[in-house]
PDB file of C-alpha atoms in Angstrom:
ATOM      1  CA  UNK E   1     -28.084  -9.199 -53.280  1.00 49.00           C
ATOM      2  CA  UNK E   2     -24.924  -8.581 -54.961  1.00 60.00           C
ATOM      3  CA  UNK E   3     -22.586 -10.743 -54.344  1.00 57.00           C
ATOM      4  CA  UNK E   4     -19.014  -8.768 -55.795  1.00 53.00           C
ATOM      5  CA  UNK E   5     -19.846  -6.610 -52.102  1.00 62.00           C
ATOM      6  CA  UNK E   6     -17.037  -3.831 -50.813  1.00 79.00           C
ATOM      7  CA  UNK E   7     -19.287  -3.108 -48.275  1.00 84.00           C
ATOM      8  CA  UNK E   8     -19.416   0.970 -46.354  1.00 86.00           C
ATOM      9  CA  UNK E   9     -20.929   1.543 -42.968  1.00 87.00           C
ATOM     10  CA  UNK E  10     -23.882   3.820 -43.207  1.00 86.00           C
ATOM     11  CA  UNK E  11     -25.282   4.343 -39.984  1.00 83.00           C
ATOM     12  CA  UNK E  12     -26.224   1.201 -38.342  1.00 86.00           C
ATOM     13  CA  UNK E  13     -26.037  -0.768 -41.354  1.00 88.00           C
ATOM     14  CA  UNK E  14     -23.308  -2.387 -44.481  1.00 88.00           C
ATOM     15  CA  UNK E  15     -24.545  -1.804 -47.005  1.00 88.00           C
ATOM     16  CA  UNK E  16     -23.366  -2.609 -50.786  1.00 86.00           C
ATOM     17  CA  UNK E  17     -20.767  -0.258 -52.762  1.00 84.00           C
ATOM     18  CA  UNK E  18     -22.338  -1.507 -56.195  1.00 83.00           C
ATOM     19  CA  UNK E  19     -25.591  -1.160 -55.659  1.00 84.00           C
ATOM     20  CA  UNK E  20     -26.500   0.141 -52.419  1.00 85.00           C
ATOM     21  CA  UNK E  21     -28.274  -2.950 -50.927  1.00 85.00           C
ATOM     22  CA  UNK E  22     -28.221  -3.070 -47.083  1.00 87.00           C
ATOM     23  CA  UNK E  23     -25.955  -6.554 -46.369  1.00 87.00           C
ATOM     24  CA  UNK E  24     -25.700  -6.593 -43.087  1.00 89.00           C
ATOM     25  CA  UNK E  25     -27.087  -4.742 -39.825  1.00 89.00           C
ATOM     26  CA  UNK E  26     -23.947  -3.307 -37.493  1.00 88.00           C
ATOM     27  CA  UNK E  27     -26.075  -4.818 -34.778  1.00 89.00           C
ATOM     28  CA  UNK E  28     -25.206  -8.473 -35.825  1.00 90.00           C
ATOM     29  CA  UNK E  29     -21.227  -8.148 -36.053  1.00 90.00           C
ATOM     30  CA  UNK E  30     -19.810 -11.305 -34.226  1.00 91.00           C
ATOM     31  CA  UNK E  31     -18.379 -10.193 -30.512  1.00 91.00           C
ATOM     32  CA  UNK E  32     -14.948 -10.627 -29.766  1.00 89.00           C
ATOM     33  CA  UNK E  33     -14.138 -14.156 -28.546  1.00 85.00           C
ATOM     34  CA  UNK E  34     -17.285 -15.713 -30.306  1.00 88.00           C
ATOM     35  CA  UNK E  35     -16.694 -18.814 -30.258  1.00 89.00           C
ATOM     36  CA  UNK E  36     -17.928 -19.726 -33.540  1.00 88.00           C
ATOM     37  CA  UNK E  37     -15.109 -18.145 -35.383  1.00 85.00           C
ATOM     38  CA  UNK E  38     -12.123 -20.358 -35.333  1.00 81.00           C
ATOM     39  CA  UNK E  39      -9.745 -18.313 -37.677  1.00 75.00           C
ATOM     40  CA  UNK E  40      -7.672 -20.345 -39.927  1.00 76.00           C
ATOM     41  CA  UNK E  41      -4.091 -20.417 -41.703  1.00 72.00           C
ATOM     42  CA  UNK E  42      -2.573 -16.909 -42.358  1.00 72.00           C
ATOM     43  CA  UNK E  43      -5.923 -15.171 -40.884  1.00 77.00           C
ATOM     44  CA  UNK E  44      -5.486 -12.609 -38.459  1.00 81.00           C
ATOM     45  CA  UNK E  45      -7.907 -10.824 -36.158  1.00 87.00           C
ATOM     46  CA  UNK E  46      -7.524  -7.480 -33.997  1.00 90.00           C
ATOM     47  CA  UNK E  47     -10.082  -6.698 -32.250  1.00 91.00           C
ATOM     48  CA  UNK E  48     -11.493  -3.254 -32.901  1.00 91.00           C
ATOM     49  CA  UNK E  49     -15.002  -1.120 -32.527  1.00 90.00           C
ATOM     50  CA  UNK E  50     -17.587  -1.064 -36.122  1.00 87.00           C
ATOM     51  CA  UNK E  51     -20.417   1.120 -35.039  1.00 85.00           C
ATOM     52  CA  UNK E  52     -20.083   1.134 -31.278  1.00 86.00           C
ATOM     53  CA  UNK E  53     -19.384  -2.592 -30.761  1.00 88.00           C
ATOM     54  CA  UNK E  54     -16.644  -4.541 -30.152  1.00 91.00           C
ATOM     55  CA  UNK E  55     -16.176  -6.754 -32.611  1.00 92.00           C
ATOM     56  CA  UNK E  56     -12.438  -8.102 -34.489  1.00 91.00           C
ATOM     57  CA  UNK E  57     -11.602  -7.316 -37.596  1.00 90.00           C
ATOM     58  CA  UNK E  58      -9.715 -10.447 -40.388  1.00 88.00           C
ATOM     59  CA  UNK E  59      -7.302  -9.788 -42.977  1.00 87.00           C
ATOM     60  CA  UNK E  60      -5.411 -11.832 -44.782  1.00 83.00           C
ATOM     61  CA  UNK E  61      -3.277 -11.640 -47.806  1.00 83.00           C
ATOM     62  CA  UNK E  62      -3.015 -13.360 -50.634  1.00 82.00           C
ATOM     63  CA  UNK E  63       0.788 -15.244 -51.955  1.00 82.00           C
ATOM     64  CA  UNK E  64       2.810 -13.971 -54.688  1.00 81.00           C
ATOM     65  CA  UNK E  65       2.875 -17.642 -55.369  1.00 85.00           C
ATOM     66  CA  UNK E  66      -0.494 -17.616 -56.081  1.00 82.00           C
ATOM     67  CA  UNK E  67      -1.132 -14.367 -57.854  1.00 81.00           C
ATOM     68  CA  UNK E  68       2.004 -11.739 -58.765  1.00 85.00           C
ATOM     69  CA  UNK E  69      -0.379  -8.950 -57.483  1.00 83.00           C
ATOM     70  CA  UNK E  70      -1.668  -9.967 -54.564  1.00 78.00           C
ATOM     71  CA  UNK E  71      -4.658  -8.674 -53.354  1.00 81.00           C
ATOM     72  CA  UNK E  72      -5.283  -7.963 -49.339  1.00 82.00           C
ATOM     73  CA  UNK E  73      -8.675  -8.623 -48.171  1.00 82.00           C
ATOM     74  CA  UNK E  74     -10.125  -7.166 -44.847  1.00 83.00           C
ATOM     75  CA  UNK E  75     -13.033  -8.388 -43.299  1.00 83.00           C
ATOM     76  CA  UNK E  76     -15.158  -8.492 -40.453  1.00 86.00           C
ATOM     77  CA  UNK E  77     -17.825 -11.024 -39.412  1.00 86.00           C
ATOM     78  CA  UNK E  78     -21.486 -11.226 -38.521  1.00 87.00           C
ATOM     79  CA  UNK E  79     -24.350 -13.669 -37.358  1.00 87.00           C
ATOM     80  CA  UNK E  80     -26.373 -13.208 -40.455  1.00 84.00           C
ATOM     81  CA  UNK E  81     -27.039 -11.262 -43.341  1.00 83.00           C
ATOM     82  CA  UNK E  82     -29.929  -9.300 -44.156  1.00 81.00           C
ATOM     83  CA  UNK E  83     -32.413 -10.359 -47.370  1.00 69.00           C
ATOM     84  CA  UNK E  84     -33.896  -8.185 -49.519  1.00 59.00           C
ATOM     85  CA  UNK E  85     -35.898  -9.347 -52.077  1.00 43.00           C
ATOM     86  CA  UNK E  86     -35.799  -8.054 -55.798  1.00 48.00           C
ATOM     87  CA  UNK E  87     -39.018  -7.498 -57.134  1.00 41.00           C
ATOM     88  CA  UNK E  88     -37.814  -6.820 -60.749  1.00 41.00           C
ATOM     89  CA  UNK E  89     -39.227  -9.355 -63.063  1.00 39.00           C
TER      90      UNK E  89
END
């Protein structure tokens, strides 16, 4: 699994920019409200709809204090992540 992931929605699956692996099934995004996310310091959710569920989507940006190009990073969360395994030697 790769783990330097922009991730695209390809039917009812994320799957890996870099190298096409299937991350994640749309099917296991967290549901609004879950109460297992508990979003932290300058996170912020909205919720929105990924592939037909309702779900919220994170972003957060990083300081100019910290780096004098920040980068903004979106995100969106799920129960688990799917495992391929790489039968290359």
């Amino acid at each position: 699994l790769c783990l330097a992931m922009p991730v695209c929605l390809r039917r009812s699956s994320f799957h890996c920019r870099g190298c096409d692996a299937e991350v994640a099934e749309a099917a296991s995004l967290l549901p609004v409200g879950d109460p297992r996310v508990v979003p932290e310091g300058h996170l912020r959710g909205e919720p929105c709809e990924v592939a037909g569920k309702q779900t919220t989507h994170y972003s957060a940006v990083q300081s100019f204090l910290v780096n004098p190009l920040p980068r903004r990073f979106d995100l969106v969360l799920v129960g688990h992540m799917s495992v391929e395994s790489d039968s290359a030697p």
